[in-house]
Amino acid sequence: EIILWMTLVMAIIVVPFTTFYYEAYDPDNEKPFNQLLPALGYTAIFAIIIIGLTLILWYTVGYADITYWNYKVPIQYILNYDTSAILFVQETSKETLELKVSFFVYFVAVAVFAGWIMFFIYGGIGLVALPIDNISDFINRPKPISAAEFASEKVEVAKKAQLLLQSAETLLKEKARGNMSRSTKRQINILRSETMVLEEHLERVIFAAKNGSPFVALGQILVGIIGGIISAIWVIHIFIYNAADIDPFLNTMLTTLDDAFALLGVLAYAIFSFYLLWCTFKGQVKFGMRLVFFKIHPMKVGDTMLNALLFNCAMIMICSLAVVQFCSESFDVYVSNTAIGALLNVYVGKLRGIGEAISYMKFFFVGVAFLSIFWVIFCPRKKPKKNIYESLNKNK
C-alpha cells in the first residue's frame, strides 16, 4: 500500500510540479518565485481535478460486486456418530456480495485504468516494434565506409542541420510572438522528428566510419531474438489463459521454477513484467516518430531534455500500475493468497464499471500488437522527408 501511494503521489504531484517548474523557467528573469508560484498553482489545479473526479466516482459507484458460492446445510442433531447419517451440503447457490471499497482501492483502480489507456497503445506497439526493430537494425547495420565517403556524408548532414536550425529559429520567433497555432505546433513536432532522424543517421555514419564494435550488432540480434520469443509467449499466454482459460501456461512455469529455487520464479516474473515496460517506452518513441501531432520524448545517454525525462517517468509510473494489474491477472495462480493479488484481482477487478472496462483492455492490447505487425514490417524505419528540405531551401 505504501509503494502504491508513493507511485500515485509521484505521478500526480511530484512529476507534474517538476515539469511545470521546468517549463516556467525564463532566462531573462531567473527569480525562483517566477517558477515556484506558477508550478504550485498548476500542480494544485491538476491534483484537485484528478482527486475531485475520483472522489465523485468513488462516492457514487465505488462498489465491488464479488461473486461467491453460498452453501446451505440443515441443522442436524447427532446422537451417535457411528450410526447417525451426516448430511453435508444440501443446497448451493451463486450469489453476489456488494462491498463498498475504500478510497485508496478506487484511486488505485482509476490510476490502473489511466495506465491501461497508454499501455495498450504504447505497449501493444512496442511488443512488436522492440524485437522487429532490433532485428531490422542488425540486418541494415552500417557497412564500413571510406574517409572520402565520410566527409561527403558530413557535408550533407551539415547542410540539412543548417536548414533545420533556420526552421527552428523561425518557429521560435513565432512562439515568442505568441503565435502558437495548430499549424505551428505541427511544424514543431515535424522538426523534432526530422532532427531525431538526422541525429540517428549521423550516428550510423560515424559508426560506419569508425568500424564500430561488432558487439553492438550482436546485442541487437540477441535482443531481437529474445524479445521476439518473450513477445510471442505473452501473446500465447493471453489467448490460452487470460481469454480461453485452457491452460495456466506461464503460471505452471513460474510455480515450477519457484519450487526448484524461489529466486528463479521471482526472476522470471520480473523479466516478463519489466519487458512490458520496456515495450511501452519503445512504443511511445515509435508512435511519436510517425504522428506529427504527437510530441516525441526520446531518451539518450548524455542527451536527454528534462521534460522528456519527466514525461517518461510519469508514463512509466502510470503504466507500471497497469502492468502490475495485468501481471497479477495473468499470473493469478502464482500470486494467489498475496496482498497484491487480493487488491487487484478481487477488489479492483470486480469494481462496477471500471473493473469491467479493465478486464477488456488486454484484448485491445493484443489487437494493437497485431495491427502493429503490418505497420512495423512494411514501414520499418522513418526516412527523412525530402520535400521538407526542399521547402526549407526555397524559403532560405
Coordinates of C-alpha atoms in Angstrom, one line a residue:
E1 CA 0.0 0.0 0.0
I2 CA 2.9 2.4 0.8
I3 CA 4.5 1.7 -2.6
L4 CA 1.2 2.3 -4.4
W5 CA 0.6 5.6 -2.5
M6 CA 4.2 6.7 -3.3
T7 CA 3.6 5.9 -7.0
L8 CA 0.4 7.9 -7.1
V9 CA 1.9 10.9 -5.3
M10 CA 4.9 10.9 -7.6
A11 CA 2.7 10.7 -10.7
I12 CA 0.1 13.2 -9.7
I13 CA 2.0 15.8 -7.7
V14 CA 5.8 15.5 -7.8
V15 CA 6.4 14.9 -11.5
P16 CA 3.8 17.5 -12.6
F17 CA 5.2 20.1 -10.3
T18 CA 8.7 19.5 -11.5
T19 CA 7.5 19.7 -15.1
F20 CA 5.6 23.0 -14.6
Y21 CA 8.6 24.4 -12.7
Y22 CA 11.0 23.5 -15.5
E23 CA 8.6 24.9 -18.2
A24 CA 8.2 28.1 -16.3
Y25 CA 11.9 28.9 -16.5
D26 CA 12.6 32.3 -18.0
P27 CA 16.3 33.1 -18.8
D28 CA 15.5 36.8 -18.7
N29 CA 14.0 36.6 -15.2
E30 CA 15.7 34.0 -13.0
K31 CA 13.9 34.8 -9.7
P32 CA 12.9 31.5 -8.1
F33 CA 9.3 32.7 -7.3
N34 CA 8.7 33.2 -11.0
Q35 CA 8.9 29.5 -11.4
L36 CA 7.7 28.3 -8.0
L37 CA 4.3 30.1 -7.9
P38 CA 3.1 29.0 -11.3
A39 CA 4.3 25.5 -10.7
L40 CA 2.4 25.3 -7.4
G41 CA -0.7 26.8 -8.9
Y42 CA -0.8 24.4 -11.9
T43 CA 0.0 21.4 -9.8
A44 CA -2.7 22.3 -7.3
I45 CA -5.3 22.6 -10.1
F46 CA -4.2 19.4 -11.7
A47 CA -4.3 17.4 -8.4
I48 CA -7.7 18.9 -7.4
I49 CA -9.2 17.9 -10.7
I50 CA -7.9 14.3 -10.5
I51 CA -8.7 13.8 -6.8
G52 CA -12.1 15.6 -7.2
L53 CA -13.2 13.4 -10.1
T54 CA -12.0 10.3 -8.3
L55 CA -13.9 11.3 -5.1
I56 CA -17.1 11.8 -7.0
L57 CA -16.9 8.4 -8.8
W58 CA -15.9 6.7 -5.5
Y59 CA -18.9 8.1 -3.6
T60 CA -21.4 7.3 -6.4
V61 CA -20.2 4.0 -7.9
G62 CA -17.4 2.8 -5.6
Y63 CA -18.7 -0.7 -5.1
A64 CA -17.3 -4.1 -5.9
D65 CA -19.6 -6.9 -6.8
I66 CA -17.9 -10.0 -5.6
T67 CA -19.4 -13.3 -6.6
Y68 CA -19.3 -16.3 -4.2
W69 CA -20.9 -19.7 -3.6
N70 CA -23.5 -19.9 -0.8
Y71 CA -23.8 -23.3 0.8
K72 CA -26.9 -24.2 2.9
V73 CA -26.8 -27.1 5.4
P74 CA -29.8 -28.1 7.6
I75 CA -29.4 -28.2 11.4
Q76 CA -28.5 -31.7 12.5
Y77 CA -28.7 -33.4 15.9
I78 CA -26.2 -36.2 16.0
L79 CA -26.6 -38.6 18.9
N80 CA -24.3 -41.3 17.8
Y81 CA -21.5 -40.6 15.3
D82 CA -21.3 -44.3 14.5
T83 CA -24.9 -44.8 13.4
S84 CA -26.2 -41.4 12.5
A85 CA -26.1 -40.3 8.9
I86 CA -24.4 -36.8 8.5
L87 CA -25.8 -34.5 5.8
F88 CA -23.4 -32.1 4.3
V89 CA -24.3 -29.6 1.6
Q90 CA -28.0 -29.7 0.8
E91 CA -28.3 -26.6 -1.4
T92 CA -25.8 -24.3 -3.2
S93 CA -26.4 -21.0 -4.9
K94 CA -24.2 -18.4 -6.7
E95 CA -24.7 -15.0 -5.1
T96 CA -23.1 -11.6 -5.3
L97 CA -21.8 -9.5 -2.4
E98 CA -22.0 -5.8 -2.7
L99 CA -19.0 -4.3 -1.0
K100 CA -18.1 -0.6 -0.6
V101 CA -14.4 -0.3 -1.3
S102 CA -12.0 2.2 0.3
F103 CA -11.0 5.4 -1.4
F104 CA -7.5 4.1 -1.7
V105 CA -8.7 1.0 -3.7
Y106 CA -10.8 3.1 -6.0
F107 CA -7.9 5.6 -6.5
V108 CA -5.7 2.7 -7.5
A109 CA -8.4 1.4 -9.9
V110 CA -8.6 4.8 -11.6
A111 CA -4.8 5.0 -11.9
V112 CA -4.8 1.5 -13.3
F113 CA -7.4 2.4 -15.9
A114 CA -5.5 5.5 -16.9
G115 CA -2.3 3.4 -17.2
W116 CA -4.1 0.9 -19.4
I117 CA -5.1 3.7 -21.9
M118 CA -1.4 4.4 -22.5
F119 CA -0.2 0.8 -22.0
F120 CA -2.5 -0.9 -24.6
I121 CA -1.4 1.6 -27.2
Y122 CA 2.3 2.1 -26.5
G123 CA 2.8 -1.4 -25.1
G124 CA 1.0 -3.1 -27.9
I125 CA 3.1 -1.2 -30.5
G126 CA 6.3 -1.9 -28.5
L127 CA 5.6 -5.6 -28.1
V128 CA 6.1 -5.9 -31.9
A129 CA 8.4 -3.0 -32.6
L130 CA 11.1 -3.9 -30.0
P131 CA 12.1 -7.3 -31.5
I132 CA 11.5 -6.4 -35.1
D133 CA 13.3 -3.1 -35.0
N134 CA 16.4 -4.7 -33.4
I135 CA 16.5 -7.4 -36.0
S136 CA 16.0 -4.9 -38.7
D137 CA 18.8 -2.7 -37.3
F138 CA 21.1 -5.8 -37.3
I139 CA 20.2 -6.6 -40.9
N140 CA 20.6 -3.0 -42.0
R141 CA 23.6 -2.3 -39.8
P142 CA 26.1 0.3 -41.1
K143 CA 28.7 -1.0 -43.5
P144 CA 32.3 0.4 -43.3
I145 CA 32.8 3.5 -45.5
S146 CA 36.0 5.3 -46.7
A147 CA 37.2 8.7 -45.4
A148 CA 36.0 10.4 -48.6
E149 CA 32.5 9.0 -48.2
F150 CA 32.5 10.0 -44.5
A151 CA 33.5 13.6 -45.5
S152 CA 30.8 13.7 -48.1
E153 CA 28.2 12.4 -45.6
K154 CA 29.2 15.0 -43.0
V155 CA 28.8 17.9 -45.6
E156 CA 25.3 16.6 -46.4
V157 CA 24.3 16.2 -42.8
A158 CA 25.6 19.7 -42.1
K159 CA 23.5 21.2 -44.8
K160 CA 20.4 19.5 -43.6
A161 CA 21.2 20.5 -40.0
Q162 CA 21.6 24.2 -41.0
L163 CA 18.2 24.1 -42.7
L164 CA 16.6 22.6 -39.6
L165 CA 18.3 25.2 -37.5
Q166 CA 16.9 28.0 -39.6
S167 CA 13.4 26.5 -39.4
A168 CA 13.8 26.2 -35.6
E169 CA 14.7 29.9 -35.4
T170 CA 11.6 30.9 -37.4
L171 CA 9.4 28.8 -35.2
L172 CA 10.9 30.3 -32.1
K173 CA 10.1 33.8 -33.3
E174 CA 6.5 32.8 -33.9
K175 CA 6.4 31.2 -30.4
A176 CA 7.8 34.4 -28.9
R177 CA 5.1 36.4 -30.6
G178 CA 2.5 34.2 -29.0
N179 CA 1.5 32.7 -32.4
M180 CA 1.2 29.1 -31.3
S181 CA -1.4 27.9 -33.8
R182 CA -2.2 24.3 -34.5
S183 CA -0.1 24.5 -37.7
T184 CA 2.9 25.9 -35.8
K185 CA 2.7 23.1 -33.2
R186 CA 2.5 20.6 -36.0
Q187 CA 5.6 22.1 -37.6
I188 CA 7.4 21.9 -34.3
N189 CA 6.7 18.2 -33.9
I190 CA 7.8 17.6 -37.5
L191 CA 11.0 19.5 -36.8
R192 CA 11.6 17.4 -33.6
S193 CA 11.0 14.2 -35.6
E194 CA 13.3 15.2 -38.5
T195 CA 16.0 16.3 -36.1
M196 CA 15.9 12.9 -34.4
V197 CA 16.1 11.1 -37.7
L198 CA 19.1 13.2 -38.8
E199 CA 20.8 12.5 -35.5
E200 CA 20.3 8.8 -35.9
H201 CA 21.6 9.0 -39.5
L202 CA 24.7 10.8 -38.3
E203 CA 25.3 8.2 -35.6
R204 CA 25.2 5.5 -38.2
V205 CA 27.6 7.3 -40.4
I206 CA 30.1 7.8 -37.6
F207 CA 29.7 4.2 -36.6
A208 CA 30.4 3.1 -40.2
A209 CA 33.4 5.4 -40.5
K210 CA 35.0 4.1 -37.2
N211 CA 34.2 0.5 -37.9
G212 CA 32.2 0.3 -34.7
S213 CA 32.3 -2.6 -32.3
P214 CA 30.7 -5.9 -33.5
F215 CA 29.2 -6.4 -30.1
V216 CA 26.7 -3.7 -30.8
A217 CA 25.3 -5.6 -33.8
L218 CA 25.5 -8.8 -31.7
G219 CA 23.5 -7.2 -28.9
Q220 CA 20.8 -6.1 -31.4
I221 CA 20.3 -9.5 -32.9
L222 CA 20.2 -11.1 -29.4
V223 CA 17.7 -8.5 -28.1
G224 CA 15.6 -9.0 -31.2
I225 CA 15.5 -12.8 -30.9
I226 CA 15.0 -13.0 -27.2
G227 CA 12.4 -10.1 -27.3
G228 CA 10.6 -11.9 -30.1
I229 CA 10.3 -15.1 -28.1
I230 CA 9.1 -13.2 -25.0
S231 CA 6.5 -11.3 -27.1
A232 CA 5.2 -14.5 -28.7
I233 CA 5.0 -16.2 -25.2
W234 CA 3.0 -13.2 -23.9
V235 CA 0.5 -13.4 -26.8
I236 CA 0.1 -17.2 -26.5
H237 CA -0.5 -16.8 -22.7
I238 CA -3.1 -14.2 -23.2
F239 CA -5.0 -16.4 -25.6
I240 CA -4.8 -19.8 -23.9
Y241 CA -5.2 -18.5 -20.3
N242 CA -6.5 -14.9 -20.0
A243 CA -9.1 -15.4 -22.8
A244 CA -9.9 -19.1 -23.0
D245 CA -8.6 -20.4 -19.6
I246 CA -7.5 -23.6 -21.3
D247 CA -4.1 -24.0 -19.5
P248 CA -2.3 -22.0 -16.8
F249 CA 0.8 -22.0 -19.1
L250 CA 3.2 -19.4 -17.6
N251 CA 1.7 -19.9 -14.2
T252 CA 2.9 -23.5 -14.3
M253 CA 6.4 -22.4 -15.4
L254 CA 6.7 -19.8 -12.6
T255 CA 5.4 -22.3 -10.0
T256 CA 7.8 -25.0 -11.1
L257 CA 10.7 -22.5 -11.0
D258 CA 9.6 -21.4 -7.6
D259 CA 9.6 -25.0 -6.3
A260 CA 13.1 -25.6 -7.7
F261 CA 14.5 -22.3 -6.2
A262 CA 12.4 -19.4 -5.0
L263 CA 14.5 -16.7 -6.6
L264 CA 14.1 -18.3 -10.1
G265 CA 10.3 -17.7 -10.1
V266 CA 10.7 -14.2 -8.9
L267 CA 13.4 -13.5 -11.5
A268 CA 11.2 -14.9 -14.3
Y269 CA 8.2 -12.9 -13.1
A270 CA 10.4 -9.7 -13.1
I271 CA 11.7 -10.4 -16.7
F272 CA 8.2 -10.7 -18.1
S273 CA 7.0 -7.6 -16.2
F274 CA 9.8 -5.3 -17.0
Y275 CA 9.8 -6.4 -20.6
L276 CA 6.3 -4.9 -20.9
L277 CA 7.6 -1.6 -19.5
W278 CA 10.4 -1.6 -22.0
C279 CA 7.9 -2.3 -24.8
T280 CA 5.9 0.7 -23.5
F281 CA 8.8 3.1 -23.8
K282 CA 9.7 1.7 -27.2
G283 CA 6.1 2.1 -28.4
Q284 CA 6.0 5.7 -27.2
V285 CA 9.0 6.7 -29.3
K286 CA 7.8 4.7 -32.3
F287 CA 4.3 6.1 -32.1
G288 CA 5.6 9.7 -31.7
M289 CA 8.0 9.4 -34.6
R290 CA 5.2 8.7 -37.1
L291 CA 2.5 11.1 -35.9
V292 CA 3.2 14.8 -36.5
F293 CA 0.5 15.9 -34.0
F294 CA 2.2 13.9 -31.2
K295 CA 5.2 15.1 -29.3
I296 CA 8.0 12.6 -29.0
H297 CA 10.1 12.3 -25.9
P298 CA 13.3 10.3 -26.7
M299 CA 15.9 9.5 -24.2
K300 CA 19.6 9.2 -24.9
V301 CA 22.6 8.9 -22.6
G302 CA 24.0 12.4 -22.0
D303 CA 21.5 14.0 -24.4
T304 CA 18.1 13.9 -22.7
M305 CA 16.0 17.0 -22.1
L306 CA 14.5 17.3 -18.6
N307 CA 10.9 17.5 -19.9
A308 CA 11.5 14.3 -21.9
L309 CA 12.9 12.6 -18.7
L310 CA 9.9 13.7 -16.6
F311 CA 7.3 12.7 -19.3
N312 CA 8.8 9.2 -19.5
C313 CA 9.0 9.0 -15.7
A314 CA 5.3 9.8 -15.4
M315 CA 4.4 7.5 -18.2
I316 CA 6.3 4.5 -16.8
M317 CA 4.9 5.1 -13.3
I318 CA 1.3 5.2 -14.5
C319 CA 1.8 2.3 -16.9
S320 CA 3.6 0.3 -14.2
L321 CA 0.3 0.1 -12.3
A322 CA -1.4 -1.3 -15.4
V323 CA 1.4 -3.8 -15.9
V324 CA 1.2 -4.9 -12.3
Q325 CA -2.6 -5.4 -12.6
F326 CA -2.1 -7.2 -15.9
C327 CA 0.6 -9.5 -14.5
S328 CA -1.4 -10.2 -11.3
E329 CA -4.3 -11.2 -13.5
S330 CA -2.2 -13.2 -16.0
F331 CA -0.3 -14.9 -13.1
D332 CA -3.1 -15.2 -10.6
V333 CA -2.2 -18.8 -9.8
Y334 CA 1.3 -17.8 -9.0
V335 CA 0.3 -14.7 -7.0
S336 CA -2.6 -16.4 -5.2
N337 CA -3.0 -15.6 -1.5
T338 CA -0.9 -12.4 -1.8
A339 CA -1.9 -8.9 -0.9
I340 CA -1.4 -7.5 -4.4
G341 CA -3.5 -10.4 -5.8
A342 CA -6.4 -9.7 -3.5
L343 CA -6.3 -5.9 -4.1
L344 CA -6.1 -6.1 -7.9
N345 CA -7.9 -9.3 -8.8
V346 CA -10.7 -9.2 -6.2
Y347 CA -11.4 -5.6 -5.4
V348 CA -10.2 -3.6 -8.5
G349 CA -11.2 -6.3 -10.9
K350 CA -14.7 -6.5 -9.5
L351 CA -15.5 -2.8 -9.4
R352 CA -18.6 -1.6 -11.1
G353 CA -17.9 -0.1 -14.5
I354 CA -14.2 0.5 -14.2
G355 CA -13.4 -3.2 -13.3
E356 CA -15.3 -4.4 -16.4
A357 CA -13.5 -1.9 -18.6
I358 CA -10.1 -3.0 -17.3
S359 CA -11.0 -6.7 -18.0
Y360 CA -11.3 -5.9 -21.7
M361 CA -8.1 -3.9 -22.0
K362 CA -5.9 -6.9 -22.6
F363 CA -7.8 -7.6 -25.9
F364 CA -7.2 -4.1 -27.1
F365 CA -3.5 -4.7 -26.2
V366 CA -3.3 -7.8 -28.4
G367 CA -5.3 -6.1 -31.1
V368 CA -2.9 -3.1 -31.3
A369 CA 0.1 -5.6 -31.3
F370 CA -1.3 -7.5 -34.3
L371 CA -2.1 -4.3 -36.2
S372 CA 1.5 -3.1 -35.5
I373 CA 3.0 -6.2 -37.2
F374 CA 2.0 -4.8 -40.6
W375 CA 3.0 -1.3 -39.7
V376 CA 6.4 -2.2 -38.4
I377 CA 7.2 -4.7 -41.2
F378 CA 6.1 -2.6 -44.1
C379 CA 7.3 0.8 -42.7
P380 CA 10.4 -0.4 -40.6
R381 CA 12.2 2.9 -40.4
K382 CA 11.3 6.6 -40.7
K383 CA 13.2 8.2 -43.5
P384 CA 13.9 11.9 -43.8
K385 CA 11.3 13.8 -45.8
K386 CA 13.0 15.2 -48.9
N387 CA 10.1 17.6 -49.5
I388 CA 10.7 19.3 -46.2
Y389 CA 14.3 20.1 -47.0
E390 CA 13.3 21.2 -50.5
S391 CA 10.7 23.7 -49.0
L392 CA 13.3 24.9 -46.5
N393 CA 15.8 25.5 -49.3
K394 CA 13.2 27.6 -51.1
N395 CA 12.4 29.7 -48.0
K396 CA 16.1 30.1 -47.3

